[in-house]
Structure formats: structure tokens, C-alpha cells
XYZ file of C-alpha atoms in Angstrom:
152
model
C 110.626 72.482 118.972
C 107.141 73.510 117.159
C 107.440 75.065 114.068
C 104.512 77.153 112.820
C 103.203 75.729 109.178
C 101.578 78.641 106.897
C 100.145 78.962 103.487
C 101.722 82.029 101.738
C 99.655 83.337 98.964
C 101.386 86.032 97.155
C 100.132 89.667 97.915
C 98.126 92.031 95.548
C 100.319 94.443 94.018
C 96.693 95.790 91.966
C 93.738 94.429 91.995
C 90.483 93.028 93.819
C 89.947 90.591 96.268
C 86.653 88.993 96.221
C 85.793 87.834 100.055
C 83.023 86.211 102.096
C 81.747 84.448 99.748
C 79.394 81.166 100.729
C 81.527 78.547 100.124
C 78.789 76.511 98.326
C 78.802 80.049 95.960
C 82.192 79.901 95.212
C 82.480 78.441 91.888
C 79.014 80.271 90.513
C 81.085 83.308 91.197
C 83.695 82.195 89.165
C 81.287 81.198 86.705
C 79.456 84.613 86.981
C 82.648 86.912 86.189
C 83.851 84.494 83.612
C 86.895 84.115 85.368
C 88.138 81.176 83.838
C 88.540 82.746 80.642
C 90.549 85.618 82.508
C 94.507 85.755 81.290
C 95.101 87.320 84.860
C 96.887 85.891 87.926
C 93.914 84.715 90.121
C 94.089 82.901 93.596
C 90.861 80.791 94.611
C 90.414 79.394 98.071
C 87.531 77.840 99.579
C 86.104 76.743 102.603
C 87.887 78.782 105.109
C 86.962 79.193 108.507
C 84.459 82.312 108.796
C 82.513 83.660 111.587
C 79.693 85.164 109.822
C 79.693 81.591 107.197
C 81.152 78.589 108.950
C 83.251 78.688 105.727
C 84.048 80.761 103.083
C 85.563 80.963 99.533
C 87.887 83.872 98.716
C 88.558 84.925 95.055
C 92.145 87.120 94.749
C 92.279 88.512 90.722
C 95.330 90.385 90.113
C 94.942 93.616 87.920
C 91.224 93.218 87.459
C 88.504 95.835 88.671
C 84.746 95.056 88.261
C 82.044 97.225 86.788
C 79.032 98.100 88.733
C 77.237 95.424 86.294
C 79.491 92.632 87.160
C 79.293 93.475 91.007
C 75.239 93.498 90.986
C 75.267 89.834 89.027
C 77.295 88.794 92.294
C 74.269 90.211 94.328
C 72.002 87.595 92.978
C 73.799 84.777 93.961
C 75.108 85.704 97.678
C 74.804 89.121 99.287
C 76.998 90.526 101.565
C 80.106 89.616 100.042
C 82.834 92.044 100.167
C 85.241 93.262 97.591
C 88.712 95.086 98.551
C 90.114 97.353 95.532
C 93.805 96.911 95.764
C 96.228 99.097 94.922
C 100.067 99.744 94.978
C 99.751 96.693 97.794
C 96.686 98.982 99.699
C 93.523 98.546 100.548
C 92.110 101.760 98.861
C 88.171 100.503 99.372
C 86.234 98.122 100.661
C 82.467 97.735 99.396
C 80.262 95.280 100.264
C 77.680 93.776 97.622
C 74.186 94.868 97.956
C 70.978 94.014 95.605
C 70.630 97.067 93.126
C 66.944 98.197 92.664
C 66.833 96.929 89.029
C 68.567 94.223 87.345
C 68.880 93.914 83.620
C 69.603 90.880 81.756
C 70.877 89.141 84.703
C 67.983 86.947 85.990
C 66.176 84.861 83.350
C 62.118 85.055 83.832
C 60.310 81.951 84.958
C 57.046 82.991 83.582
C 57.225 80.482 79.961
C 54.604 83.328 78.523
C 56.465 86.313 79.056
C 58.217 88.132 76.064
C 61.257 88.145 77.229
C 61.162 83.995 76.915
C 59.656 84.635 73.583
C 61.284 87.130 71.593
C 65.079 88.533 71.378
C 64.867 91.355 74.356
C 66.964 91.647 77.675
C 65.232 90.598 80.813
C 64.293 93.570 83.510
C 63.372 93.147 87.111
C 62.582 95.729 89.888
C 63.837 94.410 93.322
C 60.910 94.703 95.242
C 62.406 93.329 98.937
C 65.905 93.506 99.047
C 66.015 91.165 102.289
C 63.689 88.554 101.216
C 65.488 88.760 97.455
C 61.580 89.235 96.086
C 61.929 90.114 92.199
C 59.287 91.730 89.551
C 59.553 90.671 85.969
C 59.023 94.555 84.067
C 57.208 92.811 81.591
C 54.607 90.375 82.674
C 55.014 91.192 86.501
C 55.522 87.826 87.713
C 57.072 87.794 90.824
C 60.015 85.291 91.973
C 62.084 84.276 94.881
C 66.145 84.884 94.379
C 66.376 81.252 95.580
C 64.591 79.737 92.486
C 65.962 81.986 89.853
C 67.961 80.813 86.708
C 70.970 83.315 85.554
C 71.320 83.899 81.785
């Protein structure tokens, strides 16, 4: 007699669910949101089989909805991950993370010279090639890769 073996993870009554996330990105995400400071009931799984990844790291965060600030720091670190808003046990939308065109105090600039490294002012970058993850310091204009990028 086989006997199926499953992990039960209790379901969302409200909330978000945080999914297709690299697993190598998993914990930066965590990091990112400042979730382990949050009060909330949170599930984190990682390295799940995924299609699209190989494997994947899943986030659930019970009662907790993300601004459109929090959602574009996410961007930086792994696009295309999605996000299902939760409510009353429904999915009631599903986005999926994309690069805004500007990101403010996010991204830390790698140019020693520029202001921003020099005096007390938030960091501003135009996305310049969403695909390649190309951004433009405001300031001094230095360009950098989304690969070699330090988060403040």
C-alpha cells in the first residue's frame, strides 16, 4: 500500500505571496522587505522545483501588502517575480515585478565622486534598458550594470 507524503503549509486567509523568486535571491528578498523584523505569520521555502528557474524560493506573509516602493526594490535584485494579493482565501491579483523607470534611494552609486557618496541626499537613477538592467546615476551620470550594484 503507497501512501502519498505531502507538506501542508497553512493557506492565506489575507495577504501576499511572494513567488518565483531565484532561489540564490531568496534571502536578499527577505533582507530587502525587512521581513525578519515583521511580527506577521510568514512561510519561507526555497529551492523548489520551477520550470522557468530550476528552483525557486517562495515567500508566504500573512496580512502584509507591499507598497509600490517596496515592490520596485524587489526589481533590482530578480525580475519577474510574481506577487499574488490574497484575500478572504482568493487570489484577487497577480502582478509580476517589473524595473520602474526611476529608482530612488534604492541603488547606492558606484561613482566614489558623486554627491550622493558625499553629502546627505537620496540616490536617483533613470533605468535606461530595462532588459539589460543598464542604470543612470541623476547626478553624475555614471552608468552601471544591475549585476554590480550595491543596495543601501
Amino acid at each position: 500500500m503507497s501512501e502519498k507524503k505531502e507538506l501542508q503549509v497553512a493557506a492565506l486567509k489575507n495577504g501576499t505571496v511572494i513567488d518565483h523568486i531565484p532561489s540564490n535571491k531568496l534571502f536578499t528578498v527577505v533582507s530587502l522587505l525587512g521581513l525578519q523584523d515583521e511580527d506577521a505569520n510568514i512561510t519561507i521555502g526555497n529551492n523548489f522545483e520551477s520550470k522557468k528557474l530550476g528552483k525557486k524560493g517562495i515567500i508566504k506573509i500573512a496580512d502584509r501588502f507591499f507598497t509600490e516602493e517596496e515592490i520596485s526594490r524587489l526589481s533590482v535584485v530578480a525580475s519577474k517575480i510574481k506577487l499574488n494579493i490574497i484575500r478572504d482565501y482568493e487570489v484577487v491579483e497577480k502582478k509580476e515585478v517589473e524595473m520602474p523607470d526611476e529608482l530612488k534611494g534604492i541603488v547606492k552609486c558606484n561613482n566614489p565622486k558623486c554627491i550622493t557618496n558625499n553629502e546627505p541626499m537620496q540616490t536617483w537613477f533613470h533605468v535606461i534598458d530595462k532588459e539589460k538592467g543598464l542604470l543612470k546615476c541623476h547626478y553624475c551620470e555614471k552608468e552601471q550594470q544591475k549585476d554590480n550594484i550595491k543596495l543601501l
